[in-house]
Amino acid sequence: MNENKSAAKSGLNYGLLFGAIMILEFVIGYVMNIDPQTNPTYGTIINVSNFLILPFVFIYLGCNNYKTNINGGFVSFGECLKIGVTICVIAGLLSGIFMVVFNLILPEYMTEMYDKVGKMMVEKNPELTSEQIEMSISMIKKFSHPAILLPVTVLMYAFIGLIHSLIVGAIVKKDRNQGF
C-alpha cells in the first residue's frame, strides 16, 4: 500500500476552499454594507449555506475525490469521517483566524455591531432595563474575544463536519471486499 493515501490530507484543499468561500461571503457582505439585522434574508442564506449546504457539498466532493482519484475506487466509513472533519476543521480555523484578524484591524466594526445589537434588543424587548442590555452586550463581547472565538468556531465546525460526514459516509462508502 502507498502511504501517501492519507484520508485527512485529501480534505486539505476542500477545507481551504470552503474556508475561503466563507471569508468571501463575509467580505462581500461587509463591502456591500449588507446588515443581517436589517436584511434577515441575507443572514439566513449565509447561515443555511455555511452550516448545511457547503459542508455537505465539500465533504461529498472530498470523499468522492478520495474514493475515485486517490484510493482506487474505495473509501471506508472511517475515512469519510476523517475527510469530513478535516475539511470542516480547516474551514472553521481559516474563518476563525480571519475573523480575529479582521476584528483586530477594524475594531470599530465590532463596536458598531454591539450598538446595533443593543438597539435591536430595545426594539424587540422594550421592557429590558439598560443594565440587562449592558450585561447581554458584555457577554457578547466576552464570546467575541479571540481566545474564545477561535476555539469555539473550530469546535463548532468539527461537530458540523462530524454530522455531515456520517451522512456522506453512509452514501459514498465502498469497502474493499474482505476475502477469507
XYZ file of C-alpha atoms in Angstrom:
180
model
C 0.000 0.000 0.000
C 1.112 3.519 -0.725
C 1.443 5.610 2.442
C 0.549 8.847 0.603
C -3.133 7.860 0.572
C -3.954 9.794 3.741
C -7.672 10.438 4.019
C -7.162 13.578 6.079
C -4.647 15.072 3.626
C -7.120 14.682 0.781
C -9.519 17.022 2.586
C -6.989 19.843 2.830
C -7.802 21.501 -0.495
C -11.548 21.249 0.054
C -11.195 22.696 3.560
C -9.175 25.624 2.267
C -11.730 26.258 -0.472
C -14.642 26.034 1.981
C -12.919 28.472 4.358
C -12.126 30.846 1.509
C -15.784 30.852 0.438
C -16.913 31.681 3.994
C -14.409 34.544 4.137
C -15.534 35.770 0.731
C -19.186 35.757 1.867
C -18.274 37.912 4.854
C -16.138 40.307 2.820
C -18.860 40.751 0.193
C -21.406 41.470 2.926
C -19.036 43.943 4.565
C -18.078 45.737 1.339
C -21.692 45.945 0.166
C -22.725 47.052 3.681
C -25.362 44.338 3.960
C -26.625 44.278 7.532
C -28.088 40.926 8.689
C -30.269 42.752 11.247
C -31.972 44.946 8.651
C -31.855 42.272 5.947
C -32.617 38.970 7.715
C -32.861 37.101 4.415
C -29.136 37.660 3.814
C -28.266 36.302 7.258
C -30.499 33.281 6.760
C -28.978 32.496 3.365
C -25.436 32.767 4.762
C -26.240 30.572 7.764
C -28.003 27.880 5.734
C -25.158 27.965 3.250
C -22.345 27.763 5.832
C -23.922 25.229 8.176
C -25.971 22.971 5.891
C -25.229 23.201 2.181
C -21.493 23.949 1.864
C -20.287 21.415 4.468
C -22.318 18.674 2.812
C -21.122 19.618 -0.675
C -17.427 19.884 0.233
C -17.450 16.710 2.319
C -19.149 14.852 -0.509
C -16.628 16.216 -3.028
C -13.698 15.395 -0.732
C -14.858 11.833 -0.060
C -15.709 11.209 -3.679
C -12.348 12.616 -4.804
C -10.522 10.375 -2.343
C -12.530 7.371 -3.497
C -12.158 7.884 -7.243
C -8.785 9.596 -7.653
C -6.668 8.517 -4.700
C -7.816 5.198 -3.282
C -8.720 3.164 -6.345
C -12.500 3.349 -6.046
C -12.772 2.513 -2.342
C -13.475 4.609 0.740
C -14.403 3.365 4.185
C -16.823 4.966 6.596
C -13.923 5.930 8.890
C -12.032 7.563 6.036
C -15.154 9.604 5.213
C -15.257 10.771 8.831
C -11.592 11.793 8.716
C -12.027 13.644 5.447
C -15.208 15.442 6.527
C -13.989 16.535 9.930
C -10.671 17.659 8.421
C -12.459 19.740 5.778
C -14.671 21.471 8.332
C -11.921 21.992 10.926
C -9.667 23.624 8.323
C -12.551 25.793 7.084
C -13.503 26.776 10.647
C -9.885 27.523 11.533
C -9.434 29.668 8.427
C -12.692 31.518 9.053
C -11.949 31.983 12.755
C -8.442 33.322 12.110
C -9.860 35.719 9.534
C -12.478 36.996 11.996
C -9.859 37.512 14.714
C -7.563 39.425 12.333
C -10.489 41.402 10.915
C -11.621 42.401 14.415
C -8.077 43.449 15.317
C -7.673 45.535 12.162
C -11.162 47.098 12.262
C -12.320 47.174 15.896
C -14.894 49.829 15.017
C -16.824 47.162 13.085
C -17.456 45.198 16.275
C -18.324 48.375 18.196
C -20.893 49.158 15.512
C -22.273 45.609 15.776
C -22.590 45.906 19.565
C -24.532 49.155 19.128
C -26.832 47.549 16.568
C -27.453 44.577 18.863
C -28.295 46.933 21.726
C -30.770 48.868 19.561
C -32.301 45.643 18.290
C -32.741 44.362 21.857
C -34.540 47.572 22.848
C -36.822 47.337 19.790
C -37.751 43.693 20.375
C -37.979 43.890 24.184
C -38.758 47.449 25.295
C -39.209 46.277 28.896
C -35.486 45.436 29.238
C -33.540 47.688 31.549
C -30.306 49.317 30.449
C -28.416 47.097 32.933
C -29.809 43.963 31.296
C -28.857 45.224 27.859
C -25.337 46.117 29.006
C -24.958 42.696 30.632
C -26.039 40.990 27.399
C -23.640 43.046 25.315
C -20.803 42.354 27.760
C -21.452 38.615 27.340
C -21.360 39.020 23.561
C -18.056 40.896 23.901
C -16.603 38.077 26.020
C -17.546 35.483 23.408
C -16.091 37.705 20.667
C -12.665 37.654 22.347
C -10.109 35.831 20.143
C -9.235 33.344 22.907
C -12.841 32.138 22.910
C -13.934 32.906 19.331
C -11.277 30.807 17.590
C -11.587 27.555 19.580
C -15.390 27.731 19.651
C -15.519 28.254 15.881
C -13.185 25.309 15.251
C -15.117 23.035 17.635
C -18.443 24.051 16.141
C -17.265 23.266 12.625
C -15.687 19.988 13.791
C -19.087 18.941 15.117
C -20.818 20.063 11.911
C -18.219 18.114 9.929
C -18.846 15.014 12.029
C -22.609 15.132 11.472
C -22.307 15.727 7.731
C -19.568 13.095 7.439
C -21.855 10.490 8.962
C -24.456 11.216 6.300
C -22.000 11.434 3.406
C -20.117 8.359 4.627
C -23.319 6.317 4.518
C -23.869 7.443 0.918
C -20.329 7.283 -0.511
C -18.602 4.418 1.314
C -17.420 1.446 -0.658
C -15.274 -1.016 1.259
C -12.824 -3.445 -0.286
C -14.089 -6.984 -0.365
C -12.692 -8.845 2.593
C -11.734 -12.330 1.455
C -11.379 -15.355 3.714
